[in-house]
Coordinates of C-alpha atoms in Angstrom, one line a residue:
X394 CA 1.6 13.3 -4.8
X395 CA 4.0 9.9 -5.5
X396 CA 7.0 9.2 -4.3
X397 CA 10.6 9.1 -6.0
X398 CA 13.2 6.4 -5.5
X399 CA 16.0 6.9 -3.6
X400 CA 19.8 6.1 -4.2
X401 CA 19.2 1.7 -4.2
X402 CA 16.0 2.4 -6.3
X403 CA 13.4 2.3 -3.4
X404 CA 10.8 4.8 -2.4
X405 CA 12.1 7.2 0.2
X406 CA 9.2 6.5 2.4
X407 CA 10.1 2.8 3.1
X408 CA 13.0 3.2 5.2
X409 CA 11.1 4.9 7.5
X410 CA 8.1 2.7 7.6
X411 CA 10.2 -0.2 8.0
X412 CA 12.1 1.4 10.7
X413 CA 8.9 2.1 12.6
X414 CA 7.5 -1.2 12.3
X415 CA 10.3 -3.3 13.2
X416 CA 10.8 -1.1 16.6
X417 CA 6.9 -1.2 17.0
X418 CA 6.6 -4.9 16.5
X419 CA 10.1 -5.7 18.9
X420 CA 8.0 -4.3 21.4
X421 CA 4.8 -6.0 21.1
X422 CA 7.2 -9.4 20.8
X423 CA 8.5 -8.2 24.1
X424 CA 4.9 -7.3 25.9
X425 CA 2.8 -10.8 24.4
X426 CA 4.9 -13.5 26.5
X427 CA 5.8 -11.2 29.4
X428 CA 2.0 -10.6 29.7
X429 CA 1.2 -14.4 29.5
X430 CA 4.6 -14.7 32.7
X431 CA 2.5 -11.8 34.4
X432 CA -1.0 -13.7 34.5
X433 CA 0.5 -17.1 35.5
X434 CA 2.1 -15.0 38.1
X435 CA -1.5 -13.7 39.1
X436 CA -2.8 -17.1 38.8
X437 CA -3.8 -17.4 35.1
X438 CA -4.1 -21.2 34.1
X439 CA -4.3 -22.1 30.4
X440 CA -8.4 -20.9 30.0
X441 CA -7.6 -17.2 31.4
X442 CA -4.4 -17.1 28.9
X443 CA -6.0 -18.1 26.3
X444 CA -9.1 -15.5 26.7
X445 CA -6.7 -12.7 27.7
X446 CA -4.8 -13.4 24.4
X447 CA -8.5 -13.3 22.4
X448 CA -8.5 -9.9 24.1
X449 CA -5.5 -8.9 22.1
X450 CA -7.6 -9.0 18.9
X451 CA -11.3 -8.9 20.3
X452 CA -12.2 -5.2 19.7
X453 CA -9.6 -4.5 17.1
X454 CA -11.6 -7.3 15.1
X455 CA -14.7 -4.5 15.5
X456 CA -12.8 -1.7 14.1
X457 CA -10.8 -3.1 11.6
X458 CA -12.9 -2.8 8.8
X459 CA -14.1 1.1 8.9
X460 CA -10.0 1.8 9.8
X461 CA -9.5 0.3 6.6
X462 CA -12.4 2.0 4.8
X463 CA -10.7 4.8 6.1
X464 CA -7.3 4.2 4.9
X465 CA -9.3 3.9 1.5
X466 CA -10.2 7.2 1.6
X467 CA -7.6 9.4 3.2
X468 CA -4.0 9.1 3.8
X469 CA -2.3 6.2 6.2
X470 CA 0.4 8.2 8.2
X471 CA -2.4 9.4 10.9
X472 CA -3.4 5.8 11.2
X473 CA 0.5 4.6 11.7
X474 CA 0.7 7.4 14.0
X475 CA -1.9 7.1 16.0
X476 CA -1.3 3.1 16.6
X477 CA 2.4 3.5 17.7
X478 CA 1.2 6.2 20.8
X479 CA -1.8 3.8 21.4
X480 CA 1.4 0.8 21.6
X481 CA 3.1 2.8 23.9
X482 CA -0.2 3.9 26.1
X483 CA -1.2 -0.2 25.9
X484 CA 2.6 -1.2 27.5
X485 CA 2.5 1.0 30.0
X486 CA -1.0 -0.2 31.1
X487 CA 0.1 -3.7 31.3
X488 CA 3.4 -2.9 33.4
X489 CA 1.1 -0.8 35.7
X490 CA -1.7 -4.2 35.9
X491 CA -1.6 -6.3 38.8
X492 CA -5.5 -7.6 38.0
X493 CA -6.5 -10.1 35.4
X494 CA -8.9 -7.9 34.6
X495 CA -6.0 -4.8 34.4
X496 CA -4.0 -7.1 32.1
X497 CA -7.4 -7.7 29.9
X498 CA -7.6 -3.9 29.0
X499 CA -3.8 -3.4 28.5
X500 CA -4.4 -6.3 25.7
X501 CA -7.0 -4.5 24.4
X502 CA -5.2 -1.2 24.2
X503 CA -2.0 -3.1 22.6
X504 CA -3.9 -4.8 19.8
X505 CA -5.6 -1.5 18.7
X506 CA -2.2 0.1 18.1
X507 CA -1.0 -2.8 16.7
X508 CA -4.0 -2.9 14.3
X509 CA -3.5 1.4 13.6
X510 CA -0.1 0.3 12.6
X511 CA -0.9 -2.8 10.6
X512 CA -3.6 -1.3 8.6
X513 CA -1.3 2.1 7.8
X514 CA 2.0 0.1 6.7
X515 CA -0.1 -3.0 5.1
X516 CA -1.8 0.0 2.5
X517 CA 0.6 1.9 1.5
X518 CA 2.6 -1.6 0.4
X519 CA -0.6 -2.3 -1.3
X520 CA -0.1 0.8 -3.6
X521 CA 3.4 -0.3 -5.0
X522 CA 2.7 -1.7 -8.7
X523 CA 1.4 -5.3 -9.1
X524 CA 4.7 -6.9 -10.1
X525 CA 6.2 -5.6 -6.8
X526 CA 3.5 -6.8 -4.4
X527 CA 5.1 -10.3 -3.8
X528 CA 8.4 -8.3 -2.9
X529 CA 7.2 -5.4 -0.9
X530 CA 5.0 -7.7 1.4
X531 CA 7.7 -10.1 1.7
X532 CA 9.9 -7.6 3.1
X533 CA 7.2 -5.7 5.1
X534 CA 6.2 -8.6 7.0
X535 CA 10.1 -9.6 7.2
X536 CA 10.5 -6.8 9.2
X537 CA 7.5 -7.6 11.4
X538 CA 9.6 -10.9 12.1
X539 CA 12.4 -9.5 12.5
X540 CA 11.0 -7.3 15.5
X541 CA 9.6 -10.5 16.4
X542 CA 13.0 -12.3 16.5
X543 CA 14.6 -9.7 19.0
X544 CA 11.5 -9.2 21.5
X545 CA 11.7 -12.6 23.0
X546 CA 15.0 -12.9 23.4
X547 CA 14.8 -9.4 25.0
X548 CA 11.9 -10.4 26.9
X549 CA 13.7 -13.4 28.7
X550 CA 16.9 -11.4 29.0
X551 CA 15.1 -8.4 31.0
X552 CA 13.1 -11.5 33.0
X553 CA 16.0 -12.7 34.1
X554 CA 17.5 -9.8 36.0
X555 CA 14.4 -10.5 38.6
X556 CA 15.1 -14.2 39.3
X557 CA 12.2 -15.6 42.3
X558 CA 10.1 -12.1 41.1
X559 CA 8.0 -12.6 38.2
X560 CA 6.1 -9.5 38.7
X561 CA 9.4 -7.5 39.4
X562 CA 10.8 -9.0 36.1
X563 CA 7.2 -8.7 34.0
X564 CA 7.4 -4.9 34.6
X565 CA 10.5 -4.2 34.0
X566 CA 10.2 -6.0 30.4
X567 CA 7.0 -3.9 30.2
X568 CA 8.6 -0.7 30.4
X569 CA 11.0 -1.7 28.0
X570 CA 8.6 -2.6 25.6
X571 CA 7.2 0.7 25.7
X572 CA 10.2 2.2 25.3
X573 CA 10.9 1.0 21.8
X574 CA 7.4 1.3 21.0
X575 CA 8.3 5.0 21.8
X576 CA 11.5 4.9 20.1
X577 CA 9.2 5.0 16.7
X578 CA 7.3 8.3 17.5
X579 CA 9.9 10.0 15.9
X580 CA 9.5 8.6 12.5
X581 CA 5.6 8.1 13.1
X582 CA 5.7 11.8 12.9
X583 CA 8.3 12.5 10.5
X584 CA 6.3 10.7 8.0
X585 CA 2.9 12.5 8.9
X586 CA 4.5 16.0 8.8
X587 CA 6.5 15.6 5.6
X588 CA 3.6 13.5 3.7
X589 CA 6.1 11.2 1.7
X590 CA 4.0 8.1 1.6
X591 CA 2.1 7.6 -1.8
X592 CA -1.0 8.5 -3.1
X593 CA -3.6 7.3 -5.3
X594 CA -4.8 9.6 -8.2
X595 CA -7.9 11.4 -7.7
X596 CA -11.4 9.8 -8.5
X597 CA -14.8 10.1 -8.5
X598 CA -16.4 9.4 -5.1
X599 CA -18.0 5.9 -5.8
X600 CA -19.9 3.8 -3.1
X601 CA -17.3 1.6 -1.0
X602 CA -17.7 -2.2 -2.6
X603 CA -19.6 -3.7 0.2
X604 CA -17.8 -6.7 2.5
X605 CA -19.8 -9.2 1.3
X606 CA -19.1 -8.6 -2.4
X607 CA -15.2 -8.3 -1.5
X608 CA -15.7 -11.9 -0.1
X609 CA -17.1 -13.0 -2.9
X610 CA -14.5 -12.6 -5.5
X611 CA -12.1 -15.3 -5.9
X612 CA -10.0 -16.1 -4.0
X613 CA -10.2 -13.4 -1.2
X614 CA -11.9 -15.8 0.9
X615 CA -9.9 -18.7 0.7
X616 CA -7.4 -16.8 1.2
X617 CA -8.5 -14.7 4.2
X618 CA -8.8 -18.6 5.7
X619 CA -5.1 -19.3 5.2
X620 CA -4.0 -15.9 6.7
X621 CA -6.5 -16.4 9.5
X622 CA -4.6 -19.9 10.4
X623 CA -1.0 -18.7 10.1
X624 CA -1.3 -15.5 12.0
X625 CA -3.3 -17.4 14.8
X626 CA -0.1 -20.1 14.6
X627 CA 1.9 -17.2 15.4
X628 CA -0.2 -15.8 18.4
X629 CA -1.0 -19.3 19.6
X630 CA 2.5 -20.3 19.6
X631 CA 3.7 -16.9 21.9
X632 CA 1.4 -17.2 24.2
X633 CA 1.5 -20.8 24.8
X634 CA 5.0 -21.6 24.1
X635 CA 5.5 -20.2 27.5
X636 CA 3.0 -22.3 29.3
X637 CA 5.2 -25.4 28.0
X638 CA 8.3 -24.1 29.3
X639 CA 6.4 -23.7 32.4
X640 CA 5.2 -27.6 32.2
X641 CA 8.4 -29.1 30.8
X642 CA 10.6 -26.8 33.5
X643 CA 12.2 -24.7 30.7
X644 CA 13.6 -20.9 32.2
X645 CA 11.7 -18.1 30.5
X646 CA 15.0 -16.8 28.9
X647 CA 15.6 -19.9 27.5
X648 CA 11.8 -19.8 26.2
X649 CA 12.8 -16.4 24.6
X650 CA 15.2 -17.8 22.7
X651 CA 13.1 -20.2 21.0
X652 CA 10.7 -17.7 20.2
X653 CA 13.4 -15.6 18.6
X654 CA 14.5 -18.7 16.4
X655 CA 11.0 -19.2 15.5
X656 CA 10.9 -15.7 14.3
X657 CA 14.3 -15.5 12.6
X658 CA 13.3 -18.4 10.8
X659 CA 10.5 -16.3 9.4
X660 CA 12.8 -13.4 8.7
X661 CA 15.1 -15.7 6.5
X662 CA 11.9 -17.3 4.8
X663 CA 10.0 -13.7 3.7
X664 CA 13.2 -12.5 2.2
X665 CA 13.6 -15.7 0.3
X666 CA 10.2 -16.0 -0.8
X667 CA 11.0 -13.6 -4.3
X668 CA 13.7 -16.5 -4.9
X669 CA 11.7 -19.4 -4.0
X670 CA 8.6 -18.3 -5.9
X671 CA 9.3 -18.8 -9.7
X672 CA 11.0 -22.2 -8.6
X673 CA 8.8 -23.8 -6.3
X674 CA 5.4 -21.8 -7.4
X675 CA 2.6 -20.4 -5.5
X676 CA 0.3 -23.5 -4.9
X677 CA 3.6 -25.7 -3.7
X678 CA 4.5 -22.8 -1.5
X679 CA 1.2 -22.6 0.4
X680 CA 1.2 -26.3 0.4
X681 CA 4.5 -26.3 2.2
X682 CA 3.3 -23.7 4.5
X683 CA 0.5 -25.0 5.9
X684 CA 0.9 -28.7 6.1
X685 CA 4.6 -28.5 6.8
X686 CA 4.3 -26.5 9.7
X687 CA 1.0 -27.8 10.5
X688 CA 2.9 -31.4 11.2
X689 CA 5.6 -29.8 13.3
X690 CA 3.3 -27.8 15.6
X691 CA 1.9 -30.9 16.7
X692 CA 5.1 -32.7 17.3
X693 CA 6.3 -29.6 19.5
X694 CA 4.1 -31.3 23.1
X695 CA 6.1 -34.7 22.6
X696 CA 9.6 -33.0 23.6
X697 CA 11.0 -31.5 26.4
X698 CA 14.3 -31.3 25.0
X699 CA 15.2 -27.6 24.5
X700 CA 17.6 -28.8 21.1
X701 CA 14.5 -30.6 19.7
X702 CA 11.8 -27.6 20.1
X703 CA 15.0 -25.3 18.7
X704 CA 14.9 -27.7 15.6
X705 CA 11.0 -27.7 15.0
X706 CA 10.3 -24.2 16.1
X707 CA 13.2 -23.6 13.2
X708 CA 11.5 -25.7 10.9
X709 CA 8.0 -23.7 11.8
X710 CA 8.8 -20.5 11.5
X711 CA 10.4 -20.8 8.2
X712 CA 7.0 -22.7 6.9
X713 CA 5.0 -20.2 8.5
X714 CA 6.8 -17.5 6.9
X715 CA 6.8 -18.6 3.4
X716 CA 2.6 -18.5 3.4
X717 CA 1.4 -14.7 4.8
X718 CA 3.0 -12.4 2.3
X719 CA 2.0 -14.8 -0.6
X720 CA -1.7 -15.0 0.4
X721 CA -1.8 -10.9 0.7
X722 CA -0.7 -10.4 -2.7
X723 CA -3.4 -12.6 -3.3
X724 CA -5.8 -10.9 -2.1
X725 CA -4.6 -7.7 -3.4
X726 CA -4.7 -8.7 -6.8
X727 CA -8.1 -10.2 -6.8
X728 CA -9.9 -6.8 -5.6
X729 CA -10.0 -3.3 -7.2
X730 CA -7.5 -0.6 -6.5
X731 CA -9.8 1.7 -4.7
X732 CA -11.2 -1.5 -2.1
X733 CA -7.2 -2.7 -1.3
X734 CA -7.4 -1.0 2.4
X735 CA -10.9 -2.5 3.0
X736 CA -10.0 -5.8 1.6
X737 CA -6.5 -6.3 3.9
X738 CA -8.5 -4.6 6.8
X739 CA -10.9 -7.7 6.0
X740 CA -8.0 -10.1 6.0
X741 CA -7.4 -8.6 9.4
X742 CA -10.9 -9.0 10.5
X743 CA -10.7 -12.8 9.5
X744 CA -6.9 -13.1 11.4
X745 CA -8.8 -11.2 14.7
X746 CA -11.5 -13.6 14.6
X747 CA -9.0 -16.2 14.9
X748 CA -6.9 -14.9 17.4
X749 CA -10.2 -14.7 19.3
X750 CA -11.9 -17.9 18.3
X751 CA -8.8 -19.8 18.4
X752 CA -7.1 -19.1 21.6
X753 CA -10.5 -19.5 23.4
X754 CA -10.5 -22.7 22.3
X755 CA -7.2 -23.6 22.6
X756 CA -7.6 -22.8 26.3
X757 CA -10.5 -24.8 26.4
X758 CA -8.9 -27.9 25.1
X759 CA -6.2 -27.0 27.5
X760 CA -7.9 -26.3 30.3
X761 CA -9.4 -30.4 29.6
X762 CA -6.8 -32.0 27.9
X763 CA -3.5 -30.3 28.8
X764 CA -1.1 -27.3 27.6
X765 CA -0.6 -30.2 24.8
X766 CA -4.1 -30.0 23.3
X767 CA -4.0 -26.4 22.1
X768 CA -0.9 -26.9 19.5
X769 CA -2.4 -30.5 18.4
X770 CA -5.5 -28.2 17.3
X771 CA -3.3 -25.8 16.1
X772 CA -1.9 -28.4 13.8
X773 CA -4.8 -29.8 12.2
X774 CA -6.1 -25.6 12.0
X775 CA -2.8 -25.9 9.9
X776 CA -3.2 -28.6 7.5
X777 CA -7.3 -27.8 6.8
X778 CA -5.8 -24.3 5.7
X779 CA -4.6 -25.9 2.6
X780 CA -7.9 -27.0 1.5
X781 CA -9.7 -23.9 0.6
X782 CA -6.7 -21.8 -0.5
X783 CA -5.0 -24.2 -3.2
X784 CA -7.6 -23.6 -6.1
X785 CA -6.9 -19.9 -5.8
X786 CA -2.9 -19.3 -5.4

């Protein structure tokens, strides 16, 4: 079955999948800094935040490469499906937690849906035809941001309704995650029932192309590495950004703000990246992605001054935008047709290794050095990315 255009000449499908993702993804930016607010308030320092944000991606790193095996093989809506209720079930966990231990599990639930839902939008975009992979990833994961840009401010909004209760406030913000979470059910199932998304013409059952021969071709690992650093950027950056407004005396709301301009940032970069990329080119791109970004992430413990992080988070986000969609058409590209799921689902084994290994130690460093060490690591994390992935753009 494929998939006519609609009216402005895209697939009917992709209204709806965008529609669920940027609901799903407002309400996972809505639940990552809340549940980082809810452990300080149950005595979390930077160690315990960083481990319960490596418990975000710990077993969804297990599972992400059968899922995608899966998504291979059969169709993606069940997948989508399935991760938006586990979203929902994952929210309402973490607003009912009043453990570490509690808030540990909720993570876990909340990065399984958010993996179910990755892995069903991410291969369906890898179906469209070659020339429109830089496009259609651009705008998928401009539509993750742009969830992203309206969780955090939402987050400190609903926080701040429960001034002198944080754990009043953190449920309250947890419950509204889960609410828009739930608000994309009805177009989860909508596109289960009516079957819209696309399919890839029937063939021969062949052995899967085993992991280690997907690694091997060029430049999936490289560029697995790059995606690895920028998505762990991302995660490092919510769940930390809050323990320097904590440090620096910055109100939560205000620290939702500069989330949001972090991710609208983003937003603004992945819709330009289709303009930028015949001018600029792929290598400069990534170069400008990772070192840029890498520079400003460092300079972001050496200000208090609200104005100032505004400014670099600005200047981050957009860099940090610019670099994930082009390194998934890379990828893409560089494998066969029928290994695309298991190769992305690879890429997000690599990215959940990071947001493991990373955050741990981040907190670490933190837990030594200060809130300050974790983004000066995060910075140079940044600027090695280059090194592998500019022989292969």
């Amino acid at each position: 079955m494929t998939c006519s255009p609609g009216r402005d000449g895209a697939p009917r499908w992709l209204s709806q999948l965008l529609a669920v993702m940027v609901l799903v993804q407002a309400g996972i930016a809505v639940a990552r800094p809340v549940t980082t607010y809810r452990a300080i308030d149950l005595g979390a320092g930077a160690l315990a935040v960083g481990l319960l944000t490596g418990a975000f991606a710990l077993v969804p790193m297990l599972v992400a490469l059968p899922l995608g095996r899966l998504a291979d093989r059969r169709r993606p809506e069940p997948i989508l499906g399935a991760g938006v209720a586990l979203l929902v079930g994952g929210c309402l966990l973490l607003a009912a937690s009043d453990s570490l231990a509690g808030i540990a599990a909720g993570n876990v639930v909340l990065g399984l849906g958010n993996l179910g839902c990755i892995v069903g939008g991410e291969n369906v975009v890898a179906r469209l035809p070659p020339a429109q992979l830089d496009r259609g990833f651009g705008l998928f994961t401009a539509v993750v941001s742009g969830g992203q840009l309206v969780g955090p401010a939402l987050a400190g909004l609903v926080l701040s309704t429960a001034p002198g209760n944080l754990a009043a406030g953190t449920s309250r913000a947890l419950l509204v995650s889960a609410g828009l979470c739930g608000l994309a059910l009805p177009a989860a199932t909508w596109l289960l029932v009516r079957r819209l998304l696309p399919t890839r013409p029937e063939r021969p059952v062949e052995r899967p192309l085993p992991a280690h021969r997907i690694l091997r071709l060029p430049g999936v690992s490289s560029g697995m590495f790059t995606s690895l650093v920028l998505a762990a950027a991302v995660d490092l950056l919510t769940a930390y950004l809050p323990l320097l407004g904590e440090n620096r005396g910055i109100a939560p709301s205000t620290v939702g703000i500069l989330l949001s301009i972090r991710a609208g940032a983003t937003v603004a970069s992945r819709l330009l990246v289709p303009r930028m990329l015949p001018r600029i080119g792929r290598p400069r791109l990534v170069l400008l992605s990772t070192v840029g970004s890498g520079l400003a992430v460092a300079f972001l413990p050496a200000t208090g001054d609200v104005v100032v992080l505004g400014i670099l988070l600005a200047v981050i986000g957009f860099l940090l935008g610019v670099g994930q969609p082009l390194m998934m058409t890379v990828i893409v590209r560089a494998v066969p047709e029928e290994a695309r799921g298991a190769a992305l689902a690879l890429r997000l084994v690599g990215n959940r290794i990071g947001l493991v290994g990373t955050p741990a130690a981040a907190g670490l460093l933190a837990g030594a050095a200060g809130v300050s060490a974790a983004f000066w690591l995060l910075g140079a994390l940044l600027g090695a990315a280059v090194v592998g992935a500019r022989h292969d753009v």
